mmCIF file of C-alpha atoms in Angstrom:
data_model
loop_
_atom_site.group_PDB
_atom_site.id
_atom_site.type_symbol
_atom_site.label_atom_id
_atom_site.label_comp_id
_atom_site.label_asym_id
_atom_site.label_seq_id
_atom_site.Cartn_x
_atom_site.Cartn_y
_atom_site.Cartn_z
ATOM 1 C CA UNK A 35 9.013 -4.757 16.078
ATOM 2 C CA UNK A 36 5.808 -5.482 14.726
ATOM 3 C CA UNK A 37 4.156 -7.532 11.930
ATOM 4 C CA UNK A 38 2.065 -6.152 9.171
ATOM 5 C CA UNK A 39 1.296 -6.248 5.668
ATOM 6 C CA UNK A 40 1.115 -3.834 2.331
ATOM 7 C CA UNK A 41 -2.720 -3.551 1.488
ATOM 8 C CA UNK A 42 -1.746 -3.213 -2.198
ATOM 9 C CA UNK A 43 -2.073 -6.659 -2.824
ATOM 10 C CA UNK A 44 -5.904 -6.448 -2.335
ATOM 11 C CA UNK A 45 -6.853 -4.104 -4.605
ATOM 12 C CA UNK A 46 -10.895 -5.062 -5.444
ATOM 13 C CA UNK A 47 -11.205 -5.257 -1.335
ATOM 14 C CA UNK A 48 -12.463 -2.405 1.024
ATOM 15 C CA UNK A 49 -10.056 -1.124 3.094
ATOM 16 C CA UNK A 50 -12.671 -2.243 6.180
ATOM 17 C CA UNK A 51 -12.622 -6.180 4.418
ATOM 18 C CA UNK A 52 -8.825 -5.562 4.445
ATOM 19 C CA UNK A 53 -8.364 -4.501 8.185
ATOM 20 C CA UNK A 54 -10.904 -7.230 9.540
ATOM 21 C CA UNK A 55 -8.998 -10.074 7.637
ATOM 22 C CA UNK A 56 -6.036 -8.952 8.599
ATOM 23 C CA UNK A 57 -6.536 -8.574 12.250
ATOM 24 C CA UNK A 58 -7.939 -11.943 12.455
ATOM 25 C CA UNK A 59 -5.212 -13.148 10.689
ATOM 26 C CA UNK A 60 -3.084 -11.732 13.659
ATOM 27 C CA UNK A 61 -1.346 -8.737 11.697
ATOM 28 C CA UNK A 62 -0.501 -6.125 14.113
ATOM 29 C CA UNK A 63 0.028 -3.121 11.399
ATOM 30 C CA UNK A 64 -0.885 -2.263 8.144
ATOM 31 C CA UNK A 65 0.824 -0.090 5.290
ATOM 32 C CA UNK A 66 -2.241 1.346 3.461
ATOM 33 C CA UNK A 67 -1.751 1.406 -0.492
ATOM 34 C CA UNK A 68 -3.208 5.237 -1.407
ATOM 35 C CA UNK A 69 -2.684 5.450 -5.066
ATOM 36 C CA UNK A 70 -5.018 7.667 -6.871
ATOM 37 C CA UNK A 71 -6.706 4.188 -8.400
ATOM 38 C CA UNK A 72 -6.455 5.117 -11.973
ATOM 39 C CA UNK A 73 -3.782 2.996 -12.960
ATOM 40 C CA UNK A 74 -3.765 -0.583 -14.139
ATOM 41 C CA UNK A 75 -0.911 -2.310 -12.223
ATOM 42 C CA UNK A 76 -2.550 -4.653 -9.538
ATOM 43 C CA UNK A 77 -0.006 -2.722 -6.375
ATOM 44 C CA UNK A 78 -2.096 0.510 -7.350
ATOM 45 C CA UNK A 79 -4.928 0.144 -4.997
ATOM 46 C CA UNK A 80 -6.780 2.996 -3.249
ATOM 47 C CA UNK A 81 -7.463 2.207 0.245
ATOM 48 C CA UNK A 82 -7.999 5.624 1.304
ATOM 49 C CA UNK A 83 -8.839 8.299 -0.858
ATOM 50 C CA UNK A 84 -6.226 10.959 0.206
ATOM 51 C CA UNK A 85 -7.447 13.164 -2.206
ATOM 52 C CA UNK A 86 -10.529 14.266 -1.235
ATOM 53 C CA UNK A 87 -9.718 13.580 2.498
ATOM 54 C CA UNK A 88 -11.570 15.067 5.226
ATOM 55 C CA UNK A 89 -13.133 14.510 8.681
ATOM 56 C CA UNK A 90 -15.525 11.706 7.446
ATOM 57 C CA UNK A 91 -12.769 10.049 6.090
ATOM 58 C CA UNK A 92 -10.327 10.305 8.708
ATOM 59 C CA UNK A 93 -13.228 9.460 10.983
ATOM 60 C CA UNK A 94 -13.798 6.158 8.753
ATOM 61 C CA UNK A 95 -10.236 5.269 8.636
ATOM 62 C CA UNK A 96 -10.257 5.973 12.822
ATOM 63 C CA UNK A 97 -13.061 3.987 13.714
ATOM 64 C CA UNK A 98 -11.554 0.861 11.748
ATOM 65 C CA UNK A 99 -8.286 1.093 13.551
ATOM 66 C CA UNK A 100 -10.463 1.444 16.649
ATOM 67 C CA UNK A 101 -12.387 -1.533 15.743
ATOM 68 C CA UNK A 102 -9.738 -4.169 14.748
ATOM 69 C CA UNK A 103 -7.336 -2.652 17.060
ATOM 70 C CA UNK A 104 -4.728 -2.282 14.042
ATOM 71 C CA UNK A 105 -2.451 0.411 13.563
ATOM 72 C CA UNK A 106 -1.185 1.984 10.553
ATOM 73 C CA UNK A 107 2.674 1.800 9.660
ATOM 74 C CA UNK A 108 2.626 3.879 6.917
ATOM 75 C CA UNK A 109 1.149 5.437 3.411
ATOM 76 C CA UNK A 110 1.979 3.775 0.940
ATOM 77 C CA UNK A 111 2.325 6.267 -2.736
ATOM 78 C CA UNK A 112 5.417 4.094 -4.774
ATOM 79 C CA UNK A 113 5.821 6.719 -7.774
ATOM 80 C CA UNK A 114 8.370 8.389 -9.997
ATOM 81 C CA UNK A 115 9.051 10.988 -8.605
ATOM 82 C CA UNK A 116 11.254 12.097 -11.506
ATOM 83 C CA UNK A 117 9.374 10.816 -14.316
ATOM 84 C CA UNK A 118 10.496 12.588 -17.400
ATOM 85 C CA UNK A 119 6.817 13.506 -18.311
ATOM 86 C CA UNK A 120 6.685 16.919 -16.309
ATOM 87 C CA UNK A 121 3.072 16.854 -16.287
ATOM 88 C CA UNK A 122 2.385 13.305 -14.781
ATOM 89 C CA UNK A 123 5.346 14.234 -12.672
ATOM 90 C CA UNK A 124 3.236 17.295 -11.134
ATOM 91 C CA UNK A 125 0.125 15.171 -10.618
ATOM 92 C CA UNK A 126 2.571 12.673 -9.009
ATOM 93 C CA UNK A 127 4.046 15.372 -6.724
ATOM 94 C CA UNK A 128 0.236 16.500 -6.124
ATOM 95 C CA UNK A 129 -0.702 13.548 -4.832
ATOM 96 C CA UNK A 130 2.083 12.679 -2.485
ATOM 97 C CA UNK A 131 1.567 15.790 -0.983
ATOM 98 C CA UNK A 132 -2.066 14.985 -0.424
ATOM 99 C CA UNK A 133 -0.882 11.335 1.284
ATOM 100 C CA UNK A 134 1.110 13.849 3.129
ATOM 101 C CA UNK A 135 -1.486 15.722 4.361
ATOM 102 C CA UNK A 136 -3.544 12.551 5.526
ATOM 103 C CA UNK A 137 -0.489 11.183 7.105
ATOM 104 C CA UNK A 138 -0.425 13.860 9.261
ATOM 105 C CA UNK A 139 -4.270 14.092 9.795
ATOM 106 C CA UNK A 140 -4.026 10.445 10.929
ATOM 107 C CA UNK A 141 -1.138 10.159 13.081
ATOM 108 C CA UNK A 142 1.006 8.114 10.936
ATOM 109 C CA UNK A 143 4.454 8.774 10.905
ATOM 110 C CA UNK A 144 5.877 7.430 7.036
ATOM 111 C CA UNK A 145 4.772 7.677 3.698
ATOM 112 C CA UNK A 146 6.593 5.277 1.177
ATOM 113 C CA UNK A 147 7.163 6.501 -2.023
ATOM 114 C CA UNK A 148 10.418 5.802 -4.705
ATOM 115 C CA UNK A 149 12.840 8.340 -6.056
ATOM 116 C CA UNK A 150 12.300 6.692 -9.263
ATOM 117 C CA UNK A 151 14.639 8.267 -13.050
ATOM 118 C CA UNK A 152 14.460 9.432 -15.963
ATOM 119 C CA UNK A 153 15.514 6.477 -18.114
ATOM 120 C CA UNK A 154 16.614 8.734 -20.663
ATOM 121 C CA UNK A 155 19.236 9.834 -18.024
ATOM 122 C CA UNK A 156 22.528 8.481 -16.138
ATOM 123 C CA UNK A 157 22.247 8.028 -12.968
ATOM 124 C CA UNK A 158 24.223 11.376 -11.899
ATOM 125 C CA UNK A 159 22.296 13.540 -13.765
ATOM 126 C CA UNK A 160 19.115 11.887 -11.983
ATOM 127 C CA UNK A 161 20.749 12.715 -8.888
ATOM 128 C CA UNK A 162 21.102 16.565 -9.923
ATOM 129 C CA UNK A 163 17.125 16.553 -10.628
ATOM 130 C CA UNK A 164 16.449 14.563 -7.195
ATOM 131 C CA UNK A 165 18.772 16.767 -5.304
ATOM 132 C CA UNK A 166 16.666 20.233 -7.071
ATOM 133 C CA UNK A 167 13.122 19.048 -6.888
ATOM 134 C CA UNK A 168 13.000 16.501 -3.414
ATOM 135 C CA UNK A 169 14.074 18.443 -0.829
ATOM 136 C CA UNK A 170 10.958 21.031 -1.182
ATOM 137 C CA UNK A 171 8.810 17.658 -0.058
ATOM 138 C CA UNK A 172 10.966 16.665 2.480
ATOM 139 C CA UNK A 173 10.171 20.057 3.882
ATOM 140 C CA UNK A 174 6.847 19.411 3.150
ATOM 141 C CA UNK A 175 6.711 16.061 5.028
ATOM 142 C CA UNK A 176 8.453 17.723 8.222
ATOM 143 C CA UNK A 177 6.502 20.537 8.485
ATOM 144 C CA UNK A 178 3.642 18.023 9.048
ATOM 145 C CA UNK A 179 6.332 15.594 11.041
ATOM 146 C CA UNK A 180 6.279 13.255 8.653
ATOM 147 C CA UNK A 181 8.981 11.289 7.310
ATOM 148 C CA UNK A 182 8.954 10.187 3.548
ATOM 149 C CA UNK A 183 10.247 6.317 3.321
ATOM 150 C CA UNK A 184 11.757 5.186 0.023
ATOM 151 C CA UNK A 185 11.855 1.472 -1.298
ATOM 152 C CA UNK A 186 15.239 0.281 -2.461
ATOM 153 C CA UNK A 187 12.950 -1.656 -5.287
ATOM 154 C CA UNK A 188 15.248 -2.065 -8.495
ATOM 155 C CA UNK A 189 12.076 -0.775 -10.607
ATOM 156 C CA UNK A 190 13.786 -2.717 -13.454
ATOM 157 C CA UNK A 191 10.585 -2.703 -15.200
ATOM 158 C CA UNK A 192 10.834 1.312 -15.987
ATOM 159 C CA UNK A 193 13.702 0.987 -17.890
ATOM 160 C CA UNK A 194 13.836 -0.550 -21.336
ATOM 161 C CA UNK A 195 16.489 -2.677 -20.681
ATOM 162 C CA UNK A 196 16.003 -3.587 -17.108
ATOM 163 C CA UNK A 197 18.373 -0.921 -15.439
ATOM 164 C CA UNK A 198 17.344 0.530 -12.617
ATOM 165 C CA UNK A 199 14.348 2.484 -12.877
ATOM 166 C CA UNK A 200 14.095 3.969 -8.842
ATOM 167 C CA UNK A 201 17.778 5.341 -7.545
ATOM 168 C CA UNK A 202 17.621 3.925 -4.349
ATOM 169 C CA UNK A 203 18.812 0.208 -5.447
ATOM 170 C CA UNK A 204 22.470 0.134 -3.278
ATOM 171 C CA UNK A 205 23.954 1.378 -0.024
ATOM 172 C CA UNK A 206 26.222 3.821 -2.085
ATOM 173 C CA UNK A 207 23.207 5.776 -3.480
ATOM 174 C CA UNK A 208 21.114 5.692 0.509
ATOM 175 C CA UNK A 209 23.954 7.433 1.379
ATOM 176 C CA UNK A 210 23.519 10.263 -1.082
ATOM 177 C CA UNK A 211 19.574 9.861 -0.192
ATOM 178 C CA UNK A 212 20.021 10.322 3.475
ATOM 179 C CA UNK A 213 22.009 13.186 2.697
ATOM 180 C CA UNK A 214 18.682 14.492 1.261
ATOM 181 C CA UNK A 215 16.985 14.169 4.184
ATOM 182 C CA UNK A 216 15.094 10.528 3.102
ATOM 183 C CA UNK A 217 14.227 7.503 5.371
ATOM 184 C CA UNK A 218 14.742 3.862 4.029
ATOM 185 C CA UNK A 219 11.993 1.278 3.694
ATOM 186 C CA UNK A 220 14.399 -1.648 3.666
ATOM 187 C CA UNK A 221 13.709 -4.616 1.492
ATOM 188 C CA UNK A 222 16.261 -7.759 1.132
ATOM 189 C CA UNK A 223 14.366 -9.529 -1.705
ATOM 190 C CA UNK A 224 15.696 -6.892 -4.132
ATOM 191 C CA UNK A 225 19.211 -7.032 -2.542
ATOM 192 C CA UNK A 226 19.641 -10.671 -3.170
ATOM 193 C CA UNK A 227 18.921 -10.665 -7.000
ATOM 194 C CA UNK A 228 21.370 -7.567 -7.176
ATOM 195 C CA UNK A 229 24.015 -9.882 -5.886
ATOM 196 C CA UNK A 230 24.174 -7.767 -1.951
ATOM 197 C CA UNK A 231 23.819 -9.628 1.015
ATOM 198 C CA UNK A 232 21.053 -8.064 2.851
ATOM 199 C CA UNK A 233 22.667 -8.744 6.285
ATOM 200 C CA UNK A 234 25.225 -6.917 5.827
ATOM 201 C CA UNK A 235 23.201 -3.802 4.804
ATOM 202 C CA UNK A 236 21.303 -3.446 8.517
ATOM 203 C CA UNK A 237 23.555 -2.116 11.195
ATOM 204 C CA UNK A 238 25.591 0.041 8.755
ATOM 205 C CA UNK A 239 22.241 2.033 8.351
ATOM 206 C CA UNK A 240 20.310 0.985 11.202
ATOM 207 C CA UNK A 241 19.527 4.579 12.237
ATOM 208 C CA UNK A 242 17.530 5.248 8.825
ATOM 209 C CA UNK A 243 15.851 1.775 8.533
ATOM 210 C CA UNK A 244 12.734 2.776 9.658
ATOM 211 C CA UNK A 245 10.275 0.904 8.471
ATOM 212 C CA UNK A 246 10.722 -2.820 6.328
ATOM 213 C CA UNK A 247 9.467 -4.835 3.523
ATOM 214 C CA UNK A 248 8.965 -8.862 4.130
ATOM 215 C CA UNK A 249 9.018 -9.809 0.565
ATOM 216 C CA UNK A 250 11.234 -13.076 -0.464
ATOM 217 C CA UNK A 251 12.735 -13.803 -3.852
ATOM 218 C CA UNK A 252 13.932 -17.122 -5.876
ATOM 219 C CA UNK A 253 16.333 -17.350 -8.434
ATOM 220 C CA UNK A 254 17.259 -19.353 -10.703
ATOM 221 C CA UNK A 255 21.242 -19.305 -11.167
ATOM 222 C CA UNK A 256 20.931 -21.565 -14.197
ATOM 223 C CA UNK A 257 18.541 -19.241 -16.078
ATOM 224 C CA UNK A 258 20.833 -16.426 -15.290
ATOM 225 C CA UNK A 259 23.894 -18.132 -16.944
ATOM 226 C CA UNK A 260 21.335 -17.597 -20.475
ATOM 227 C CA UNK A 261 19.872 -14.594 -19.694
ATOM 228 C CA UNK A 262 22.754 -12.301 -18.095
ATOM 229 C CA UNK A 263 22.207 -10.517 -14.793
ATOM 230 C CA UNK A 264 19.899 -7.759 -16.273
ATOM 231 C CA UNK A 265 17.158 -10.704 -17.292
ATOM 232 C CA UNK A 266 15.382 -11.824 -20.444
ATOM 233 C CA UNK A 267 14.769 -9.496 -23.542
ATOM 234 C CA UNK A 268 11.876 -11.596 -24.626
ATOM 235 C CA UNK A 269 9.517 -9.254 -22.098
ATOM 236 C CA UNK A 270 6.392 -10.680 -24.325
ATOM 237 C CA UNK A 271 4.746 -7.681 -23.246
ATOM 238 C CA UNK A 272 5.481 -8.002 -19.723
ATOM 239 C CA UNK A 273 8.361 -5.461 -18.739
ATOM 240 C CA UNK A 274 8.671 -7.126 -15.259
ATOM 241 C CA UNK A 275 9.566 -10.505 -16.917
ATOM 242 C CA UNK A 276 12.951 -11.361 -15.872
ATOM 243 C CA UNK A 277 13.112 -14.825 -16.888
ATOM 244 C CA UNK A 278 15.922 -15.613 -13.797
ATOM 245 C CA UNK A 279 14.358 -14.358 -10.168
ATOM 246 C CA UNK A 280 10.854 -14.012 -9.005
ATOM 247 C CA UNK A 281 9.144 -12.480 -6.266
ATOM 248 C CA UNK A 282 7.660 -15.112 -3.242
ATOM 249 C CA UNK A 283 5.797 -14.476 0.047
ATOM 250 C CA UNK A 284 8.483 -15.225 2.692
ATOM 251 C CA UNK A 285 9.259 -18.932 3.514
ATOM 252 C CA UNK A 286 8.546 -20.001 -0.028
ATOM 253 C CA UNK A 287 12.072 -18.107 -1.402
ATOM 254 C CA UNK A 288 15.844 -18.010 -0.375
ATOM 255 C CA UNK A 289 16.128 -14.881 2.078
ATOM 256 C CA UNK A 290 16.966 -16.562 5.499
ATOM 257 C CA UNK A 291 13.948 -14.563 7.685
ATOM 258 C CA UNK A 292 15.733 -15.760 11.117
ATOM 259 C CA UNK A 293 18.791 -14.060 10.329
ATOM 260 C CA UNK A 294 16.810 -11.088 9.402
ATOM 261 C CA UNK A 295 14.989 -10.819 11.804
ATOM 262 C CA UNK A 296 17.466 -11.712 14.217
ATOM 263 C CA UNK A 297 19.887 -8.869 12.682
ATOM 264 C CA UNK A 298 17.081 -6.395 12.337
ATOM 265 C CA UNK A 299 16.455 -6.930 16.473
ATOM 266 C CA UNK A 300 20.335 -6.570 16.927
ATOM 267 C CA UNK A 301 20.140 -3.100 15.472
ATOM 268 C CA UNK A 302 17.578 -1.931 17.284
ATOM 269 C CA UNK A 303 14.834 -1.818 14.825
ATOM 270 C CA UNK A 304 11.626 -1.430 16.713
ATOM 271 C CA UNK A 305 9.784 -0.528 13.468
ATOM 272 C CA UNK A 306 6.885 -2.603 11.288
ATOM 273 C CA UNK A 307 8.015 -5.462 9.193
ATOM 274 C CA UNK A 308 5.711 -5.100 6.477
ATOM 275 C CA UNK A 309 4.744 -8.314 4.144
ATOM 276 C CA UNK A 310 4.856 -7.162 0.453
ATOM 277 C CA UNK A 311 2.902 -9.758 -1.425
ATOM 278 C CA UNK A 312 4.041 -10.029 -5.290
ATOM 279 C CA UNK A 313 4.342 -13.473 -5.498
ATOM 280 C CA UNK A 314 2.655 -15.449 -8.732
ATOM 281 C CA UNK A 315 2.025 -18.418 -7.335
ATOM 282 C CA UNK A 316 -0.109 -17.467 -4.491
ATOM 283 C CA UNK A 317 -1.825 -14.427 -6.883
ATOM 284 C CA UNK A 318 -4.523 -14.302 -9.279
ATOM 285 C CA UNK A 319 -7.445 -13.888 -7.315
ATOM 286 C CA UNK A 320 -8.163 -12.313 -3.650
ATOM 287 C CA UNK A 321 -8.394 -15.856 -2.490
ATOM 288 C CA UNK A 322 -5.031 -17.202 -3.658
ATOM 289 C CA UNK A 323 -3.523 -13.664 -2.360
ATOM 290 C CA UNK A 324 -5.088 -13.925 1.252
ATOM 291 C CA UNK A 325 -3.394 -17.657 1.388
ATOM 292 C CA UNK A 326 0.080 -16.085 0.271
ATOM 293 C CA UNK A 327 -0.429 -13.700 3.263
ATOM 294 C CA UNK A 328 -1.319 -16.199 5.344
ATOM 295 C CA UNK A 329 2.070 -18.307 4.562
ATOM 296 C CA UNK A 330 3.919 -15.127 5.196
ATOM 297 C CA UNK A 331 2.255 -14.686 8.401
ATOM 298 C CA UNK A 332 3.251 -18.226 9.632
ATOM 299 C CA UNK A 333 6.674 -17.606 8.262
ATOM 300 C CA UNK A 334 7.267 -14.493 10.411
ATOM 301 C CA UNK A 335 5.120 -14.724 13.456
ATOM 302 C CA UNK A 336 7.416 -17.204 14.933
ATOM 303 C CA UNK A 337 10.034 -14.574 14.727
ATOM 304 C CA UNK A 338 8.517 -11.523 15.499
ATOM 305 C CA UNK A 339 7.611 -11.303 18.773
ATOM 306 C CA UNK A 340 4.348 -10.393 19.979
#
């Protein structure tokens, strides 16, 4: 197992200020944020432009792995991949395929990316769509042996009313994903709010954890007795306000890391454990953000061994 962190949390830095803070940090890997860098959520950060990628690039990207002595875990491309827009979901499609085509270029075996819904849909008939229009990148992926990872992230904040916006939320529906020929990128912080003990998800599907999020959460049980499980409806313009659970680097929430860990070596896992950094408190500026990293790195590096 190694230790590494999302680069999506760092989204005004260079992806060279990213690798040399990180490796001095003592991160082993990193999971490269390669959004197109047109949208305005902070996580959409463009560390490499897989767009227009080439042999300079790849050449950059090579000589900073080369020069820090990190690795790369995986691309990181978290979209909705069945956004009911057909359009944006074409451009969306476009540019996983391009992360694709880096991946490959680069040697790295996973790129993350979500199912993701139409909310205007159930569930089942998202499945349908998923089932016609994923497998053709899949294909796409393997052809370049590549492996597309998908985040079990709740994606609340698509939906109007907090349901899930990404199908890939419980053990039920990464069953019907593997089927599809999908990897998991596990993550317990959005287990715990959904009332599933992470543990107990591991060595059931050991075999298609292949990569994992660090990410911890806190809630608030007390809030949740006013707000019901799905969260606040007073989003004051923020459709990731919850008003019950919030995000934390680990050690500063409730997931128990040495039993993850521990459980994650017990199943074999020899993958990266990648810190996703969403936490308020330690956010706001690049600053406050490398501290949060650097709490999560104290957290884990204890338990992960080098």
């Amino acid at each position: 197992m190694k230790l590494g962190m999302l680069t999506a949390c760092l989204p005004s830095w260079s992806l060279k200020r990213v690798a040399g803070w990180a490796a001095k940090t003592g991160y082993e890997r990193f999971e490269v944020a390669v959004w197109p860098g047109t949208g305005g959520r902070d996580f959409e950060a463009a560390h490499i432009d897989v767009a227009r990628f080439d042999g300079r690039e790849r050449e950059r990207v090579q000589g900073l792995l080369r020069e820090t002595g990190l690795a790369i875990s995986a691309l990181a491309y978290y979209e909705n991949n069945l956004h009911p827009d057909l359009e944006r979901r074409e451009r969306i499609r476009t540019h996983l395929k391009h992360a694709i085509d880096a991946a490959q270029a680069l040697g790295v075996p996973y790129v993350g990316t979500f199912i993701g819904r139409d909310p205007a849909r159930s569930v089942p008939e998202n499945q349908r769509e998923a089932e016609r229009v994923l497998p053709e990148l899949v294909e796409y992926a393997g052809e370049r042996d590549v492996k597309l990872i998908i985040e079990n992230c709740v994606m609340e904040g698509w939906h109007p009313d907090g349901h899930p916006g990404n199908i890939a939320y419980s053990p039920e529906l990464w069953e019907w994903m593997f089927s599809l020929g999908l990897y998991l990128n596990w993550d317990p912080s959005h287990l715990m709010w959904l009332g599933i003990d992470p543990l107990a998800t591991i060595a059931p599907y050991a075999g298609r954890i292949v990569h994992a999020q660090a990410k911890d959460i806190e809630l608030d049980l007390v809030a949740r007795n006013r707000y019901g499980f799905f969260g606040t409806t007073a989003k004051n313009g923020d459709p990731w306000a919850t008003g019950w659970w919030r995000y934390r680097v680990p050690g500063r929430g409730q997931v128990d890391w040495i039993r993850v860990v521990d459980r994650l070596y017990e199943a074999g896992f020899t993958g990266t454990l990648s810190v996703e950094h969403e936490d308020p408190l330690w956010g706001g500026t690049p600053e406050k953000v490398c501290q949060g990293l650097t709490i999560a790195h104290h957290t884990l590096r204890p338990l992960v061994v080098a």
